[in-house]
């Protein structure tokens, strides 16, 4: 066993030096400042006590530094996973109860077990079943639902629901009970954060700050909003005016926590844990690969499964919630100069210190401020113009994307992602079950062959070249039979049919039987079946089969070779 394969820390730790440590420490300080309000906010978004977000940002970061392959990915609670956690637990327990917390811990552990097992079995390719339009639609819809769910905190009202329809109705009913101080605090924080996102960086530039430093300070603006509103809430005693605060947060490091052993609860949460795992993995790998490419580094998707899986196990066993790689803080980590995953471990130390010494101050933090932080963070997830781009390029992908968005908004996040995956697979099977094929002819004076419907080409009435533009498998085997026999019936002079196979990467058992049937039917009709341009791996599997033993014609290396041999013979026969 190659230990470096399963313990990537062995790849970079032996050469770890002072310069790298300095860069990692600077990045860790910046990310810690950013991660504290994010961790608190995403825990509340999931319906969990604020400290759970802090717990989920300590041990997972340390574990990922050992098992993860990305040098700059920052692991912790994220918006989409928090929303999915809340949606999974809402039918099972009341938010804030011990049962609800036990469910969140179990989700983290189950997600960790699933991801780790997938990594050991090298099943990272399964994430490819989530097409980009489906993921884009799901994240857009989730961003809208998340933003809508936080409006109740901005207005200081009660509102419930896990889809846009329920949340919207609940908000309208309760809008008359708006708490003005809460709205002022939350609205002020929201406007400041939106202003900072757009204008703070240019302002800092004008004051002579370096571009990189100005960019980093802009991204850590939420901590300033947290400090100001916390101070205001403490000085003005806003809790006495109906402003909801985070409240008392237990100080101290998280204790070891055993997940529930209730098999009924395990079965109830299994699908949700799987969806959280796959969506989190796709999001994390996308971020990791994007950042790694900028430094000409690479990540191993299968090892990333193990890294994220063990991080989730660590989160669950330390009383945390499901975690994955976050986009915004990973970008900040990258821009701040993080060189190795040790930056994440240093960040974990910073979060641990916050849980030990800052919790008394956190108690005065208004929930409206955290809601504003979440809203501004998820705005970047919403990409409605993608609907138009997808519609113009592919109507089928647009259909899958739109169905994902509508079901996520109107029903639930689970229904949206399941429908999107099902539609993606169904549309793929439909498209490949009717593979594109074309009769091709020779471009005069060349060795190239092109579609007779698109180009002026040379043809031979007794020899037809049919190019198949798809791998052959059970879903399209019958369709190929029908295409070939229809072609034969329309060409009475035909003596030779060549299947041109440059795009065929696979011939499964069902397709092999269909090709054998085609060969027999053509022989009965007095037509010889030939192949050209069969790829090596496909040819290796065909060797020794009855198809080649009883083939009526030949196998040609190139289509031009087949053209020369068969058209010359047809000319001699004439």
Coordinates of N, CA and C in Angstrom, one line a residue, residues 31 35 38-39 42 52-53 55-62 64 68 70 72-85 107-109 111-112 115 127 130 135 138-139 146 273-289 291 299 301 304-316 320-331 333 344 381:
X31 N -8.6 33.8 7.4 CA -9.7 32.9 7.3 C -10.4 32.7 8.6
X35 N -14.2 33.0 9.1 CA -15.0 31.8 9.4 C -15.8 31.9 10.6
X38 N -19.3 33.1 9.7 CA -19.9 32.1 8.8 C -20.3 30.9 9.6
X39 N -19.5 30.4 10.4 CA -19.8 29.1 11.2 C -21.0 29.3 12.0
X42 N -24.2 29.6 9.6 CA -24.6 28.4 8.9 C -25.2 27.4 9.9
X52 N -22.5 24.8 17.4 CA -22.3 23.6 16.5 C -21.5 24.0 15.3
X53 N -21.7 25.2 14.8 CA -20.9 25.7 13.6 C -19.4 25.8 14.0
X55 N -17.9 24.1 16.3 CA -17.3 22.7 16.5 C -17.0 22.1 15.2
X56 N -17.9 22.4 14.2 CA -17.7 21.8 12.8 C -16.5 22.4 12.1
X57 N -15.9 23.4 12.7 CA -14.8 24.2 12.0 C -13.5 23.9 12.7
X58 N -13.4 22.9 13.6 CA -12.2 22.7 14.3 C -11.5 21.4 13.9
X59 N -12.1 20.2 14.4 CA -11.5 18.9 14.0 C -11.5 18.6 12.5
X60 N -12.6 19.0 11.8 CA -12.6 18.7 10.4 C -11.4 19.3 9.6
X61 N -11.1 20.5 10.0 CA -10.0 21.2 9.3 C -8.6 20.5 9.6
X62 N -8.5 20.0 10.8 CA -7.2 19.3 11.1 C -7.2 18.0 10.4
X64 N -8.7 17.2 7.6 CA -8.6 17.4 6.1 C -7.1 17.7 5.8
X68 N -6.6 15.4 2.9 CA -7.0 16.1 1.7 C -5.9 16.3 0.8
X70 N -6.1 19.0 -1.7 CA -6.0 20.4 -2.1 C -5.2 21.2 -1.1
X72 N -5.3 24.4 -0.7 CA -5.9 25.7 -0.3 C -7.4 25.5 0.1
X73 N -8.0 24.4 -0.1 CA -9.4 24.2 0.2 C -9.6 24.4 1.7
X74 N -10.7 25.2 2.1 CA -11.0 25.4 3.5 C -12.3 24.7 3.8
X75 N -12.3 23.7 4.6 CA -13.5 22.9 4.9 C -14.2 23.4 6.1
X76 N -15.5 23.3 6.1 CA -16.4 23.7 7.2 C -17.8 23.8 6.8
X77 N -18.7 24.3 7.6 CA -20.1 24.4 7.2 C -20.3 25.3 6.0
X78 N -21.2 25.0 5.1 CA -21.5 25.8 3.9 C -23.0 26.0 3.8
X79 N -23.5 26.9 3.0 CA -24.9 27.3 3.0 C -25.7 26.2 2.5
X80 N -25.4 25.6 1.3 CA -26.2 24.6 0.7 C -26.4 23.3 1.6
X81 N -25.2 22.9 2.2 CA -25.3 21.7 3.1 C -26.1 22.0 4.3
X82 N -26.0 23.2 4.8 CA -26.8 23.6 6.0 C -28.3 23.6 5.7
X83 N -28.7 24.1 4.5 CA -30.1 24.1 4.1 C -30.6 22.6 3.9
X84 N -29.7 21.8 3.3 CA -30.1 20.4 3.2 C -30.2 19.7 4.5
X85 N -29.4 20.0 5.4 CA -29.5 19.5 6.8 C -30.8 19.9 7.5
X107 N -26.2 12.8 10.7 CA -26.0 13.1 9.3 C -24.5 13.3 8.9
X108 N -23.8 14.0 9.8 CA -22.4 14.2 9.5 C -21.6 12.9 9.5
X109 N -21.9 12.0 10.5 CA -21.2 10.7 10.6 C -21.6 9.8 9.4
X111 N -22.7 10.8 6.4 CA -22.0 11.4 5.3 C -20.5 11.0 5.2
X112 N -19.9 11.1 6.4 CA -18.5 10.7 6.4 C -18.2 9.3 6.1
X115 N -18.8 8.9 2.2 CA -17.7 9.5 1.4 C -16.4 8.7 1.5
X127 N -20.0 11.1 -9.1 CA -20.4 12.5 -9.0 C -20.7 13.1 -10.4
X130 N -24.2 14.0 -11.8 CA -24.8 15.3 -11.5 C -24.3 16.2 -12.6
X135 N -26.7 20.8 -11.4 CA -26.0 21.4 -10.2 C -26.2 22.9 -10.2
X138 N -29.8 23.6 -9.2 CA -30.0 23.3 -7.8 C -29.4 24.4 -6.8
X139 N -28.2 24.8 -7.2 CA -27.5 25.8 -6.3 C -28.2 27.1 -6.4
X146 N -32.5 29.9 0.6 CA -31.7 30.3 1.7 C -31.9 31.8 2.0
X273 N -28.4 11.9 3.7 CA -27.0 11.8 3.9 C -26.3 11.6 2.6
X274 N -26.8 10.7 1.7 CA -26.2 10.5 0.5 C -26.2 11.7 -0.4
X275 N -27.4 12.4 -0.4 CA -27.5 13.6 -1.3 C -26.5 14.7 -0.8
X276 N -26.5 14.9 0.5 CA -25.6 15.9 1.1 C -24.1 15.6 0.8
X277 N -23.8 14.3 0.8 CA -22.4 13.8 0.5 C -22.1 14.1 -0.9
X278 N -22.9 13.8 -1.9 CA -22.6 13.9 -3.3 C -22.6 15.4 -3.7
X279 N -23.6 16.2 -3.3 CA -23.6 17.6 -3.6 C -22.4 18.3 -3.0
X280 N -22.1 18.0 -1.7 CA -20.9 18.6 -1.1 C -19.6 18.2 -1.8
X281 N -19.5 17.0 -2.2 CA -18.3 16.5 -2.9 C -18.1 17.2 -4.2
X282 N -19.2 17.3 -5.0 CA -19.1 18.0 -6.3 C -18.7 19.5 -6.1
X283 N -19.3 20.2 -5.1 CA -19.0 21.6 -4.8 C -17.5 21.7 -4.4
X284 N -17.1 20.8 -3.5 CA -15.8 20.9 -3.0 C -14.7 20.6 -4.1
X285 N -14.9 19.6 -4.9 CA -14.0 19.2 -5.9 C -13.9 20.3 -7.0
X286 N -15.0 20.9 -7.3 CA -15.0 22.0 -8.3 C -14.2 23.2 -7.8
X287 N -14.4 23.6 -6.5 CA -13.6 24.6 -5.9 C -12.1 24.2 -5.9
X288 N -11.8 23.0 -5.4 CA -10.4 22.6 -5.3 C -9.7 22.5 -6.6
X289 N -10.4 22.0 -7.7 CA -9.7 21.9 -9.0 C -9.5 23.3 -9.6
X291 N -8.9 26.2 -8.0 CA -7.8 26.8 -7.3 C -6.5 26.1 -7.6
X299 N -5.5 17.8 -7.8 CA -6.1 17.1 -6.7 C -6.6 15.7 -7.2
X301 N -9.6 13.2 -7.0 CA -11.0 13.2 -6.6 C -11.3 12.0 -5.7
X304 N -10.0 12.9 -2.4 CA -10.8 14.0 -1.8 C -12.1 13.4 -1.2
X305 N -12.6 12.3 -1.7 CA -13.7 11.6 -1.0 C -13.3 11.2 0.4
X306 N -12.1 10.6 0.5 CA -11.6 10.2 1.8 C -11.4 11.4 2.7
X307 N -10.8 12.5 2.1 CA -10.5 13.7 2.9 C -11.8 14.3 3.5
X308 N -12.8 14.4 2.6 CA -14.1 15.0 3.0 C -14.8 14.0 4.0
X309 N -14.7 12.7 3.7 CA -15.4 11.7 4.5 C -14.8 11.7 5.9
X310 N -13.5 11.7 6.1 CA -12.9 11.7 7.4 C -13.2 13.0 8.1
X311 N -13.2 14.1 7.3 CA -13.6 15.4 8.0 C -15.0 15.4 8.5
X312 N -15.9 14.8 7.8 CA -17.3 14.7 8.3 C -17.4 13.8 9.5
X313 N -16.6 12.7 9.5 CA -16.6 11.8 10.6 C -16.1 12.6 11.9
X314 N -15.0 13.4 11.6 CA -14.5 14.2 12.7 C -15.5 15.2 13.2
X315 N -16.3 15.8 12.3 CA -17.3 16.8 12.7 C -18.4 16.1 13.5
X316 N -18.9 15.0 13.1 CA -19.9 14.3 13.8 C -19.5 13.8 15.2
X320 N -20.4 18.2 15.7 CA -20.6 19.2 14.6 C -21.7 18.8 13.7
X321 N -21.7 19.3 12.5 CA -22.7 19.1 11.4 C -22.0 18.8 10.1
X322 N -22.7 18.4 9.1 CA -22.0 18.1 7.8 C -21.2 19.3 7.3
X323 N -20.1 19.0 6.7 CA -19.1 20.0 6.2 C -18.7 19.6 4.8
X324 N -18.2 20.6 4.1 CA -17.6 20.4 2.8 C -16.7 21.7 2.5
X325 N -16.0 21.7 1.4 CA -15.2 22.8 1.0 C -16.0 24.0 0.6
X326 N -15.8 25.1 1.3 CA -16.5 26.4 1.0 C -15.8 27.2 -0.1
X327 N -16.6 27.8 -1.0 CA -16.0 28.6 -2.1 C -15.4 29.9 -1.6
X328 N -16.2 30.7 -0.9 CA -15.7 32.0 -0.5 C -14.4 31.9 0.4
X329 N -14.5 31.1 1.4 CA -13.3 31.1 2.3 C -12.1 30.4 1.7
X330 N -12.4 29.5 0.8 CA -11.3 28.8 0.1 C -10.6 29.8 -0.8
X331 N -11.3 30.7 -1.5 CA -10.7 31.7 -2.3 C -9.9 32.7 -1.4
X333 N -8.6 32.0 1.4 CA -7.4 31.2 1.8 C -6.3 31.3 0.8
X344 N -5.2 25.3 7.1 CA -6.4 24.9 7.7 C -6.3 24.4 9.1
X381 N -24.4 32.7 -5.3 CA -24.8 31.3 -5.8 C -25.9 31.4 -6.9

